[in-house]
XYZ file of N, CA and C in Angstrom:
762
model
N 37.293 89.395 55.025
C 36.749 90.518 55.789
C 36.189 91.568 54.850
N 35.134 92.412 55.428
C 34.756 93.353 54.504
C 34.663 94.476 55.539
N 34.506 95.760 54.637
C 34.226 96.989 55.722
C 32.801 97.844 55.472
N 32.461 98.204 56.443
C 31.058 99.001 56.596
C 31.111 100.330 55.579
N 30.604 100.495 54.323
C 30.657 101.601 54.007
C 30.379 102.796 54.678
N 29.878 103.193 55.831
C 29.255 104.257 56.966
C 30.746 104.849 57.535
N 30.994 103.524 58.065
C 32.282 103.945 59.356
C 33.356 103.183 59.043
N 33.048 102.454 58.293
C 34.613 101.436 57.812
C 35.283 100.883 58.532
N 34.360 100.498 59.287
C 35.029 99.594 60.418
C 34.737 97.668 60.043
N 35.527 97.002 59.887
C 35.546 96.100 59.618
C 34.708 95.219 60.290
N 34.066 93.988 59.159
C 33.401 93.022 59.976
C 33.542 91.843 58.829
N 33.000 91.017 59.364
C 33.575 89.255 58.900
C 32.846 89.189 57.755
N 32.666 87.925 56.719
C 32.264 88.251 55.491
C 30.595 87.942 55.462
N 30.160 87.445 56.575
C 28.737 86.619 56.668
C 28.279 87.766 57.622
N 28.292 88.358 58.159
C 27.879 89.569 59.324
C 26.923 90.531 58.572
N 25.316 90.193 58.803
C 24.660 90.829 58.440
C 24.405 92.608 58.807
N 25.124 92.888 59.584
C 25.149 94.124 60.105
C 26.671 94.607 60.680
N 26.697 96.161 60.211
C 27.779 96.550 61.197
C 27.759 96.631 62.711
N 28.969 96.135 63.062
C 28.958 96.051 64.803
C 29.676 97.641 65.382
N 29.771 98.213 64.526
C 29.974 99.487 65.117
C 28.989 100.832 64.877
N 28.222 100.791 63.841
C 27.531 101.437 63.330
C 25.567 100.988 63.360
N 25.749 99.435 63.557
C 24.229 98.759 62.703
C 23.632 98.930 61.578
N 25.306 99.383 60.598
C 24.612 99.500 58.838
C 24.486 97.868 58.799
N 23.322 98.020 57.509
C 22.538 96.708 57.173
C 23.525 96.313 56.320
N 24.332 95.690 55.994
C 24.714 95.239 54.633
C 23.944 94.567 53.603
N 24.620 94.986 52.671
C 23.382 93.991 51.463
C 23.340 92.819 51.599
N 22.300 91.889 51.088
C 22.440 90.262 50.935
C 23.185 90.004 50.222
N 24.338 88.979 49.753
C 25.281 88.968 48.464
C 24.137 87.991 47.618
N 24.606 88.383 46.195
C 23.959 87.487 45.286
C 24.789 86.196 45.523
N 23.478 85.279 45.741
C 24.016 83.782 45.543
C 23.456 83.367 44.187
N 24.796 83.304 43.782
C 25.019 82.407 42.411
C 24.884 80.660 42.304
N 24.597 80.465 41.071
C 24.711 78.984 40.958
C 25.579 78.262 40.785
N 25.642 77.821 42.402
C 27.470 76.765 42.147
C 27.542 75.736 41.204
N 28.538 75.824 40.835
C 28.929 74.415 39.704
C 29.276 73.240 40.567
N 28.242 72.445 40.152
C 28.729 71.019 41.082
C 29.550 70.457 40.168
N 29.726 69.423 41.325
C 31.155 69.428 41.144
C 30.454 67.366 40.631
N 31.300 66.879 39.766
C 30.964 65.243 39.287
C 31.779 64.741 40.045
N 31.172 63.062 39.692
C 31.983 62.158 40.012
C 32.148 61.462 39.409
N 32.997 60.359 38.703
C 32.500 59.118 37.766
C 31.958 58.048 38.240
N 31.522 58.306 39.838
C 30.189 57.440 40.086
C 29.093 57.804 40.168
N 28.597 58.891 39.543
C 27.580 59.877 40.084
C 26.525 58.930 38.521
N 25.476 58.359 38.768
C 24.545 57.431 37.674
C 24.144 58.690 36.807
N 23.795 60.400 37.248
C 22.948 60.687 36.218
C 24.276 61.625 34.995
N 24.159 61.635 34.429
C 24.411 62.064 32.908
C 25.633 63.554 33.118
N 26.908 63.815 33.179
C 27.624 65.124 33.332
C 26.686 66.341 32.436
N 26.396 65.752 31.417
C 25.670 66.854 30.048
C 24.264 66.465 30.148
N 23.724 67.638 29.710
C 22.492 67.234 29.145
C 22.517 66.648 28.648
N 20.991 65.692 28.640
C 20.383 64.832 27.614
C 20.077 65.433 26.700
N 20.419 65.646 25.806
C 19.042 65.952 24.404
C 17.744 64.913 24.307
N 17.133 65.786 23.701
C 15.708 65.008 23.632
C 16.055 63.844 21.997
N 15.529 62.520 22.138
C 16.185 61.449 21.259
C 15.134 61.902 20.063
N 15.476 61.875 19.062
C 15.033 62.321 17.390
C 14.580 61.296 17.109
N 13.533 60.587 17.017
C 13.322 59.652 16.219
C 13.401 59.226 14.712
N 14.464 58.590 14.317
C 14.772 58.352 12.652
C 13.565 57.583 12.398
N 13.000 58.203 11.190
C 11.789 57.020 10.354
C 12.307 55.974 9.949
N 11.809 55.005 10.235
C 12.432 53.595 9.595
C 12.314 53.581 7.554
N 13.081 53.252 7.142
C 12.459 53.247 5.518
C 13.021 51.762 5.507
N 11.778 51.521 4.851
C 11.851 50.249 4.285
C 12.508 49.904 3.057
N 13.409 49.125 3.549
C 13.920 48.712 2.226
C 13.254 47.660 1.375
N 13.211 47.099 -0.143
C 12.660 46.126 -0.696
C 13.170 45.113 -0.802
N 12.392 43.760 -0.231
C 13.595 42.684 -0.436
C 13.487 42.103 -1.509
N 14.725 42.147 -1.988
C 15.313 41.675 -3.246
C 15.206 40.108 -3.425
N 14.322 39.242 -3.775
C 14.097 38.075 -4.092
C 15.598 37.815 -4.911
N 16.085 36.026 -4.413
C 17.432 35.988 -4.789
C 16.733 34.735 -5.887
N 17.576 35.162 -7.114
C 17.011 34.247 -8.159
C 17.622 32.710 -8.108
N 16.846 31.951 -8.149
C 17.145 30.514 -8.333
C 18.498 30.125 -9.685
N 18.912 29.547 -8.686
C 20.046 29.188 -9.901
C 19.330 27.732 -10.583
N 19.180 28.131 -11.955
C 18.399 27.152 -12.758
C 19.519 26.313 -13.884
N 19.333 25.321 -13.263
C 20.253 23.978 -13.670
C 20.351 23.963 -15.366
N 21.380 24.553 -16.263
C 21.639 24.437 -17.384
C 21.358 22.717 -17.620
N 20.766 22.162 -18.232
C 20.228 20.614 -18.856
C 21.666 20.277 -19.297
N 22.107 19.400 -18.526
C 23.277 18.677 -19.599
C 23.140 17.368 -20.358
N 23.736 17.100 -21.334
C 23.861 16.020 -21.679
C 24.425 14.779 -21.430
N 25.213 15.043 -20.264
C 26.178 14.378 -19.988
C 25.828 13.333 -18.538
N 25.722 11.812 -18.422
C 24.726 11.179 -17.266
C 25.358 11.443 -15.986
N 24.586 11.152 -14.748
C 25.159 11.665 -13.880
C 25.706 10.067 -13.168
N 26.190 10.152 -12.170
C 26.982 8.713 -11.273
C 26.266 8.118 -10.957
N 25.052 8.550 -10.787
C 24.334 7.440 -10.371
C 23.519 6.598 -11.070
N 23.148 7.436 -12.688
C 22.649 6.738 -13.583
C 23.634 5.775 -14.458
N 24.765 6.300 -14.015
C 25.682 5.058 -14.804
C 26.045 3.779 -14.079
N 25.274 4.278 -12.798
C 26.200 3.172 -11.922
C 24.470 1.900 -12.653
N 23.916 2.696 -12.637
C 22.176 2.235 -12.612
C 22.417 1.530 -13.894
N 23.125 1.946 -14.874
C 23.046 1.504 -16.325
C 23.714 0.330 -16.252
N 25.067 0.553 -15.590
C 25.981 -0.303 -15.462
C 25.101 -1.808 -14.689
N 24.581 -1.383 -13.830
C 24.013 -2.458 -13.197
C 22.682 -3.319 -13.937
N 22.107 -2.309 -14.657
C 21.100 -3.286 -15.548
C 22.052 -4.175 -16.809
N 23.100 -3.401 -17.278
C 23.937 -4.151 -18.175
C 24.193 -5.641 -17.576
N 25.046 -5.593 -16.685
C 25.421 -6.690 -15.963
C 24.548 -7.579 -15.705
N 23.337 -7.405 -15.207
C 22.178 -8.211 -14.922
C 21.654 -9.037 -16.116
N 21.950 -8.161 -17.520
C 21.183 -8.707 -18.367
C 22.197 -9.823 -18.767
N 23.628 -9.083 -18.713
C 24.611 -10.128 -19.141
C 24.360 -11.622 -18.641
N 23.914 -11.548 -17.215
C 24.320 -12.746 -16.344
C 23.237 -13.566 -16.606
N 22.095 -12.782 -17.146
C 20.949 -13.398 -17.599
C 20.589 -14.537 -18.743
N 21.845 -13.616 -19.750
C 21.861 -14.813 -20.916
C 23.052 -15.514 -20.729
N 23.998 -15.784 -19.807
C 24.838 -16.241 -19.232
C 24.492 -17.437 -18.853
N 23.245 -17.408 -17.962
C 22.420 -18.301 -17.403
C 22.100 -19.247 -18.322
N 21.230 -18.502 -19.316
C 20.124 -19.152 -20.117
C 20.711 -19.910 -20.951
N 22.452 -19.231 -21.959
C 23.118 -19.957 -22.516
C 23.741 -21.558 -21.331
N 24.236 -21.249 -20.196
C 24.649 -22.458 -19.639
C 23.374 -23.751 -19.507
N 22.021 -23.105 -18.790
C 20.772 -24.159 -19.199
C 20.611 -24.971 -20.858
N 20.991 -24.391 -21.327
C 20.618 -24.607 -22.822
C 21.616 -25.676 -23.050
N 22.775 -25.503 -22.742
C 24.165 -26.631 -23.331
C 24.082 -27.307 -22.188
N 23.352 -27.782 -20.865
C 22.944 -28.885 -20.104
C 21.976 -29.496 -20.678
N 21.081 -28.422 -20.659
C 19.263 -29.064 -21.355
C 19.692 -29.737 -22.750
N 20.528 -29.680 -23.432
C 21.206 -30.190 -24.551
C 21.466 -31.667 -24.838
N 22.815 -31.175 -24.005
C 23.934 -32.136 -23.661
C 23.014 -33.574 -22.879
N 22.364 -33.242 -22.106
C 21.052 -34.075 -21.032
C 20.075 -34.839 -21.649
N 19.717 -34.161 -23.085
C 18.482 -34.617 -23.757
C 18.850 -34.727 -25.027
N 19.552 -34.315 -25.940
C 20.143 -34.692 -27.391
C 19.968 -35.913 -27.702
N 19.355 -35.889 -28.777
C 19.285 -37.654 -29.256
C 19.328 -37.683 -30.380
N 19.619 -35.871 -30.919
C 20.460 -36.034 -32.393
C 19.084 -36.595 -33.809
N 19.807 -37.013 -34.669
C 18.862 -37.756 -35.947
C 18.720 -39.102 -35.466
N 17.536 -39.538 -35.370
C 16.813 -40.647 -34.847
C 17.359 -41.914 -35.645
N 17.305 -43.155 -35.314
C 18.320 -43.957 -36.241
C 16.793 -44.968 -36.485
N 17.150 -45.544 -37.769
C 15.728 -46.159 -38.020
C 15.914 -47.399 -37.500
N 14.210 -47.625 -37.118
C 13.749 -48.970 -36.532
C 14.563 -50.275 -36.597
N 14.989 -50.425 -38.292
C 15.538 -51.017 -39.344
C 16.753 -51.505 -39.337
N 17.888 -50.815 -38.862
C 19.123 -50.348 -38.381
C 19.506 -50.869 -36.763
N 18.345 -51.062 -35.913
C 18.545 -51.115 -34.572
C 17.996 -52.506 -33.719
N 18.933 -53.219 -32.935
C 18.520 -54.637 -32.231
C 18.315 -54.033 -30.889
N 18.024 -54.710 -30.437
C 17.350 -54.950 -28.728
C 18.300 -55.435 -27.993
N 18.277 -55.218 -26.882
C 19.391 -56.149 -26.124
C 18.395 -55.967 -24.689
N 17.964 -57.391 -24.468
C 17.006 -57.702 -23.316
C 18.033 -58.065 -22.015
N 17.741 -57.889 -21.071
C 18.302 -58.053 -19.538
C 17.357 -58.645 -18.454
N 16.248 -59.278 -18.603
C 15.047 -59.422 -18.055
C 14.233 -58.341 -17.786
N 14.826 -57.381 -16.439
C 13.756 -56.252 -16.591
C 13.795 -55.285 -16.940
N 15.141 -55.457 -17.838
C 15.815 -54.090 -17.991
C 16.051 -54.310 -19.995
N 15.772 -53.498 -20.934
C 16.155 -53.269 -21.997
C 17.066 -52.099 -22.401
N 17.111 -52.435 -24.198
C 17.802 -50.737 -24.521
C 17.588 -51.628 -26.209
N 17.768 -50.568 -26.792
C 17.892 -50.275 -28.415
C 19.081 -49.808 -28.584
N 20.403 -50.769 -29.736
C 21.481 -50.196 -30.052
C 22.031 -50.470 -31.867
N 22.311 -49.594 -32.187
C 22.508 -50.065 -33.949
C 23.264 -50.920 -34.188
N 23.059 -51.653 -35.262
C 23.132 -52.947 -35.467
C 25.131 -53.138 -35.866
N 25.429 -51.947 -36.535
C 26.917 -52.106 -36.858
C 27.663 -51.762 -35.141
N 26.984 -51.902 -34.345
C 28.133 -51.957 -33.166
C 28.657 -53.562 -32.804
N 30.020 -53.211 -32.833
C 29.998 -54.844 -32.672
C 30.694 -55.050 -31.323
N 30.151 -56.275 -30.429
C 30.493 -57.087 -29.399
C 31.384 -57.051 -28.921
N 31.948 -56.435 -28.077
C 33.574 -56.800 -27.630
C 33.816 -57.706 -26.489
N 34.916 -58.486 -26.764
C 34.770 -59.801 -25.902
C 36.014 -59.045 -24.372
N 35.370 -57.944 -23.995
C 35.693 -57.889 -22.804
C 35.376 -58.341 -21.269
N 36.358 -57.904 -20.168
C 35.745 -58.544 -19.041
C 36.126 -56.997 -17.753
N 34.716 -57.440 -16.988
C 34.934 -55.896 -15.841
C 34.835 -57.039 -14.585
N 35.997 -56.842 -13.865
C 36.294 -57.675 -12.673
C 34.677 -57.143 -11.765
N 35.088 -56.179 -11.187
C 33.549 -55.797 -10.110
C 32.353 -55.966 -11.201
N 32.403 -55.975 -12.548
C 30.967 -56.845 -12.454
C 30.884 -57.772 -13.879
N 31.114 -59.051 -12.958
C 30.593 -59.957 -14.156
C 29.979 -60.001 -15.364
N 28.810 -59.885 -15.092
C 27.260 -60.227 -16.344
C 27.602 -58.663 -16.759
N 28.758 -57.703 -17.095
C 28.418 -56.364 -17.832
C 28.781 -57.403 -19.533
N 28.123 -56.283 -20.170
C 28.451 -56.586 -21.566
C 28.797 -55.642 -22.376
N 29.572 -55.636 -23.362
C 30.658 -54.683 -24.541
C 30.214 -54.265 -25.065
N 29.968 -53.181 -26.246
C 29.965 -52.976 -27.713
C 30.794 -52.114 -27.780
N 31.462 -51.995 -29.307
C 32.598 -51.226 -29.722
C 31.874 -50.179 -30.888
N 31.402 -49.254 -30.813
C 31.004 -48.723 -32.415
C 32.221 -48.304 -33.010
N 32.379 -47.487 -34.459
C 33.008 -46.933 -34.988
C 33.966 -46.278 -34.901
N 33.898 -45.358 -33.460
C 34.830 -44.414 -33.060
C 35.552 -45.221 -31.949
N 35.722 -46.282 -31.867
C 36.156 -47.471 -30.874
C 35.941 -46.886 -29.714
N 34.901 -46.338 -29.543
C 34.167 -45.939 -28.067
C 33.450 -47.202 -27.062
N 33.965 -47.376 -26.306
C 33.508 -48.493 -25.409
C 31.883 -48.547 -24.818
N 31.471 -49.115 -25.151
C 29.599 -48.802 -24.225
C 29.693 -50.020 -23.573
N 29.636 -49.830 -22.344
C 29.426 -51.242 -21.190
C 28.066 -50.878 -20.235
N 27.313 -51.910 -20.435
C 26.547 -52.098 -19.504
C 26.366 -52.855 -18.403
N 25.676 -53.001 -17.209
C 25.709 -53.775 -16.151
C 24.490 -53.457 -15.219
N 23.762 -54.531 -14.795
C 22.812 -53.780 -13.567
C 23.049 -55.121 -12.557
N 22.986 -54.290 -11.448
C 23.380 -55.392 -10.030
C 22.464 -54.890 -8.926
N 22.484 -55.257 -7.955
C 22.082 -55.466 -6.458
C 22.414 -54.642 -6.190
N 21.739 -53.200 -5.058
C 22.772 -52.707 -4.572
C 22.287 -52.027 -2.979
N 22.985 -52.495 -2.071
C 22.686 -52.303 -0.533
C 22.473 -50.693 -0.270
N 22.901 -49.993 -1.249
C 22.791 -48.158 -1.000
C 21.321 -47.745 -0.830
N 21.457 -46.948 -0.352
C 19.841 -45.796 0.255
C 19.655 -45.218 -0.763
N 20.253 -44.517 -1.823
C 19.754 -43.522 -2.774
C 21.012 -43.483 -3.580
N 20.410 -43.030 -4.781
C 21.667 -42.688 -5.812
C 22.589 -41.856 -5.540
N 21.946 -40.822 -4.927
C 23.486 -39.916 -4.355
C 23.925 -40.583 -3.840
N 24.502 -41.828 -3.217
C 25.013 -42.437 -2.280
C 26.177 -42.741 -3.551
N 25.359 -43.704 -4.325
C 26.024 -44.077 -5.254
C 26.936 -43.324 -6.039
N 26.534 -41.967 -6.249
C 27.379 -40.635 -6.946
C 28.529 -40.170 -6.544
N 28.502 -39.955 -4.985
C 29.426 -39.704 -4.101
C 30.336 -40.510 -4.237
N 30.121 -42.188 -3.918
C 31.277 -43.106 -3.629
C 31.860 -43.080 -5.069
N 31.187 -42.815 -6.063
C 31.949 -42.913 -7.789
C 32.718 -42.168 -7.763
N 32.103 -40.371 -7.195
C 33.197 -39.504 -7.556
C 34.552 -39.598 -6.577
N 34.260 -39.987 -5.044
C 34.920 -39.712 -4.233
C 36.271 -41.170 -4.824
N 36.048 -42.251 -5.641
C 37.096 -43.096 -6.008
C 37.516 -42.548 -7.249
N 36.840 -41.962 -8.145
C 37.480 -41.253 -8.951
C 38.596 -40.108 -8.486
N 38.393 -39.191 -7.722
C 39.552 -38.552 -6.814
C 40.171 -39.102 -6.345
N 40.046 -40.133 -5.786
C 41.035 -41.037 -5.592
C 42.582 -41.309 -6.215
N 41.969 -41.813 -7.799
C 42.574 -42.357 -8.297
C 43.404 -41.459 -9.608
N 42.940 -40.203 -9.511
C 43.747 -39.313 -9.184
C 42.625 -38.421 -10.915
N 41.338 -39.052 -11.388
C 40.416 -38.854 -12.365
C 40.094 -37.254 -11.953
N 39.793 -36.553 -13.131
C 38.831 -34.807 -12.636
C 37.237 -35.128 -13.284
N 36.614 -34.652 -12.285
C 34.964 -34.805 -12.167
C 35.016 -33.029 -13.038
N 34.370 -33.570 -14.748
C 34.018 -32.856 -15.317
C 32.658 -32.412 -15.631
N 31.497 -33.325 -14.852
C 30.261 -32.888 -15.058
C 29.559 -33.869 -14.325
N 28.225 -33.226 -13.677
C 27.629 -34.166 -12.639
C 26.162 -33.467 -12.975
N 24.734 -34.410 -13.239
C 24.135 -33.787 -13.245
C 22.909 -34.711 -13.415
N 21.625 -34.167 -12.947
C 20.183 -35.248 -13.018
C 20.026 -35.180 -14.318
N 18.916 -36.269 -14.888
C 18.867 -36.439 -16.040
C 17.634 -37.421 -15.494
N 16.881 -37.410 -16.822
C 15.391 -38.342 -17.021
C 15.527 -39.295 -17.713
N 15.112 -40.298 -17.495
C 15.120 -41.793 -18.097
C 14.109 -42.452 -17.863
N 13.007 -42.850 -18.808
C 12.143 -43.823 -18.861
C 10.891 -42.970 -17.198
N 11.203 -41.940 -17.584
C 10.608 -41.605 -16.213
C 11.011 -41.633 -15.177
N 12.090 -41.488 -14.620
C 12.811 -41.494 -13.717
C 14.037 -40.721 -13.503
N 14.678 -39.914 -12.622
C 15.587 -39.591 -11.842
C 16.943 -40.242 -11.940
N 17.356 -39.946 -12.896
C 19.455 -40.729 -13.326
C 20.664 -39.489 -13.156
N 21.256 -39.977 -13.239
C 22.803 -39.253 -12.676
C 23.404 -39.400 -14.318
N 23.823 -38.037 -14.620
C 24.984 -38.090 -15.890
C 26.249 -37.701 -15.363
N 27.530 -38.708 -14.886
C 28.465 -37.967 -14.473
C 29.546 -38.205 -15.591
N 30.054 -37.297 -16.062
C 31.854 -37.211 -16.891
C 32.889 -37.224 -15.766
N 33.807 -37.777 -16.070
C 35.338 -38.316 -15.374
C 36.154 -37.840 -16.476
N 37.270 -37.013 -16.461
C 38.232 -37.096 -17.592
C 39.396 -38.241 -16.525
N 39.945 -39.064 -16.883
C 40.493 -40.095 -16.447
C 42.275 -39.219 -16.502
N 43.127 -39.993 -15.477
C 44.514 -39.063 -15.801
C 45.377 -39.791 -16.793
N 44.685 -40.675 -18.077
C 45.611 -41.175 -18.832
C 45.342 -40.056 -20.339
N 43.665 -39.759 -19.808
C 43.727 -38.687 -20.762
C 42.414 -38.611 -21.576
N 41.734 -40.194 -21.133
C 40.563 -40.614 -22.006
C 39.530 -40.250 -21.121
N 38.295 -40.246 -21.286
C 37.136 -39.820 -21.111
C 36.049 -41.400 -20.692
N 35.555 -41.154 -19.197
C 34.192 -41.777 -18.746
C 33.259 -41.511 -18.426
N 32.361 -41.877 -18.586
C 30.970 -41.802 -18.671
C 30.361 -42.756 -18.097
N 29.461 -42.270 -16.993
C 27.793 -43.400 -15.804
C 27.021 -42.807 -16.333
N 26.555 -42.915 -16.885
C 24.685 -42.607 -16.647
C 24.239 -43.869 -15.590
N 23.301 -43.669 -14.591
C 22.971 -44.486 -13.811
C 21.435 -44.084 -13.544
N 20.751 -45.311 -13.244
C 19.475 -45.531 -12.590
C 19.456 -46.226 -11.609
N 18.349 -45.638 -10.860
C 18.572 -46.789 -9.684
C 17.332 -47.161 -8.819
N 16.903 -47.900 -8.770
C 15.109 -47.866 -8.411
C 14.861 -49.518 -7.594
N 14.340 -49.691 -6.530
C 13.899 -50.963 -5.425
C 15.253 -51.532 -5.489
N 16.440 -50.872 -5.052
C 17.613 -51.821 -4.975
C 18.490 -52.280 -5.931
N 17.831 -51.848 -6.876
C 18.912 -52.301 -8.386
C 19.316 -51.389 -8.862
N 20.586 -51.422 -9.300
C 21.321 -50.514 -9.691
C 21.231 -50.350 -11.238
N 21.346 -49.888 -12.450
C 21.150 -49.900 -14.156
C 22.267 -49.200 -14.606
N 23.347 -48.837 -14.969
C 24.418 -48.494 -15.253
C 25.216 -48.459 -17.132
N 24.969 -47.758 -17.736
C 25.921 -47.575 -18.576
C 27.512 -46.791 -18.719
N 28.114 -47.765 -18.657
C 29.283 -46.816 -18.423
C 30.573 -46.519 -20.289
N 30.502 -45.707 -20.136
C 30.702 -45.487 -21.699
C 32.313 -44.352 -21.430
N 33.122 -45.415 -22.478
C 35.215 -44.706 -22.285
C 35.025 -44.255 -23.692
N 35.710 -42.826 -23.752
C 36.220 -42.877 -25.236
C 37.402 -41.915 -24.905
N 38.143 -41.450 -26.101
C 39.625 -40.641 -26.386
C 39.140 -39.230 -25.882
N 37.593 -39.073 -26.513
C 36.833 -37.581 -26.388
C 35.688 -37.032 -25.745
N 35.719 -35.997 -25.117
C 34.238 -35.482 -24.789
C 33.236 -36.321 -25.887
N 33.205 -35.768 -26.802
C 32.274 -35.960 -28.090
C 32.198 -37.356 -28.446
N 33.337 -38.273 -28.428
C 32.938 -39.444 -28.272
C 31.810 -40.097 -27.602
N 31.777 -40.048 -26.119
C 31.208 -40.430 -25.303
C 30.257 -39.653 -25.421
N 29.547 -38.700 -25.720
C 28.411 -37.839 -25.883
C 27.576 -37.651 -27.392
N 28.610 -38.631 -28.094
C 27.692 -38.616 -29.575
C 26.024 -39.103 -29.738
N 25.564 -38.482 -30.662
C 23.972 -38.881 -30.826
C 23.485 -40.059 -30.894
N 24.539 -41.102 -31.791
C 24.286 -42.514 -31.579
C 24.009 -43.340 -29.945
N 24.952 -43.329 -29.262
C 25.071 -43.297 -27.832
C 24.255 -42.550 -26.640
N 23.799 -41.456 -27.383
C 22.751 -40.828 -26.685
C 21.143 -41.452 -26.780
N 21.077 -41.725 -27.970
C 20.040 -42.643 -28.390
C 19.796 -43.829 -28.123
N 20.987 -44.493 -27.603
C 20.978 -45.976 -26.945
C 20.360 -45.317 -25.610
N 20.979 -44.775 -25.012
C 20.762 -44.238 -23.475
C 19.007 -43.768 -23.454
N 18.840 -43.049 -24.033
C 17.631 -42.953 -24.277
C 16.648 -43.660 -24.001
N 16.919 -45.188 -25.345
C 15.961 -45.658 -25.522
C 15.765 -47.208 -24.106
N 16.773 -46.553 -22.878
C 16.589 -47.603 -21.790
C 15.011 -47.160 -21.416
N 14.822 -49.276 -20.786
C 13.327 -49.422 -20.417
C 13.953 -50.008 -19.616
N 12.868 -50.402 -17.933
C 13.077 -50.442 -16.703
C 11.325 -51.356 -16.970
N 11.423 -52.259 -16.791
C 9.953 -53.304 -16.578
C 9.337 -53.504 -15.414
């Protein structure tokens, strides 16, 4: 409530005039209410300030230096594995070449040639050979084949020959059934291998026998006939000496 300054007679607080008098009252100053927030209200409790724009400064980019590989001396895994592997290769190489060489040898050796002079013939009709003259005859006998014939040289190495008939398809036929009775009989197949004769395609097989001694086929075999030297001694080297190689050799096929 307020009162009329005139007559002081009271009136309400919004009452533009006195009701006893008709003094005017003043207008009241309207002030600026403080509103009131909410924390759902979207715009801002405070002023905004106006946003400052910071200058960007550029920084310089620092190029990152290459890490540069100190040179060592020392190989790396994979060049050793690389080294390692050409080593080996080369090894296996003359590995090779040495095993060709002591076949190509052993296959073709005919040693110091024995003179003309020194050496008889021994004819078979179509079949020959050249053998030195100090081998002498041995009056042996080979049950499976009759007509074979002996000589004994020096080192009492046996050389038997024989050629027969033979119902087989091919020399491997013949190779097989040799070695497969040699296992048999209880012999170790120490070497098997082609060989040339008079122009032709022969078998060199070694047997070490289980008494301890050493055999030897050389074989030919051409329209059904079989050609056969079969040669026993105590030793490898026996049976493979140059004399004996030179008999073998000098077979002819007519």
């Amino acid at each position: 409530m307020k009162k009329c300054p005139e007559c002081g007679n009271p009136s309400y607080d919004g009452a533009p005039v006195c009701g006893n008098c008709g003094y005017k009252f003043p207008k009241p100053k309207v002030g600026a209410k403080k509103r009131e927030r909410s924390i759902f209200d979207s715009e801002p409790i405070f002023e905004q300030r106006p946003k400052v724009e910071v200058p960007k400064v550029e920084v310089p980019k620092v190029e990152k230096k290459q890490k540069v590989k100190k040179p060592s001396n020392e190989p790396s895994v994979i060049d050793i594995i690389k080294e390692k592997k050409l080593i080996i290769g080369i090894i296996l190489l003359i590995t090779l070449i040495v095993i060709c060489g002591i076949v190509l040898t052993s296959s073709n050796k005919t040693g110091t040639p024995i003179q003309s002079s020194d050496l008889a013939q021994y004819n078979a009709g179509d079949f020959s050979f050249k053998y030195p003259k100090n081998w002498e005859k041995a009056n042996l006998n080979d049950t499976e084949h009759e007509t074979a014939i002996f000589f004994k040289n020096g080192n009492n190495t046996i050389i038997e020959h024989y050629n027969i008939s033979s119902s087989a398809t091919s020399l491997k036929d013949i190779n097989q059934q040799r070695i497969s009775n040699a296992i048999s009989t209880g012999d170790a197949v120490e070497l098997v291998e082609t060989v040339t004769l008079d122009g032709r395609n022969c078998s060199n097989i070694i047997l070490e026998n289980s008494d301890g001694n050493y055999t030897r086929y050389v074989s030919m075999f051409t329209e059904g006939k079989l050609y056969v030297f079969k040669v026993t001694g105590d030793s490898l080297n026996s049976i493979t000496s140059d004399s004996i190689n030179s008999v073998i050799n000098s077979a002819d096929i007519a």
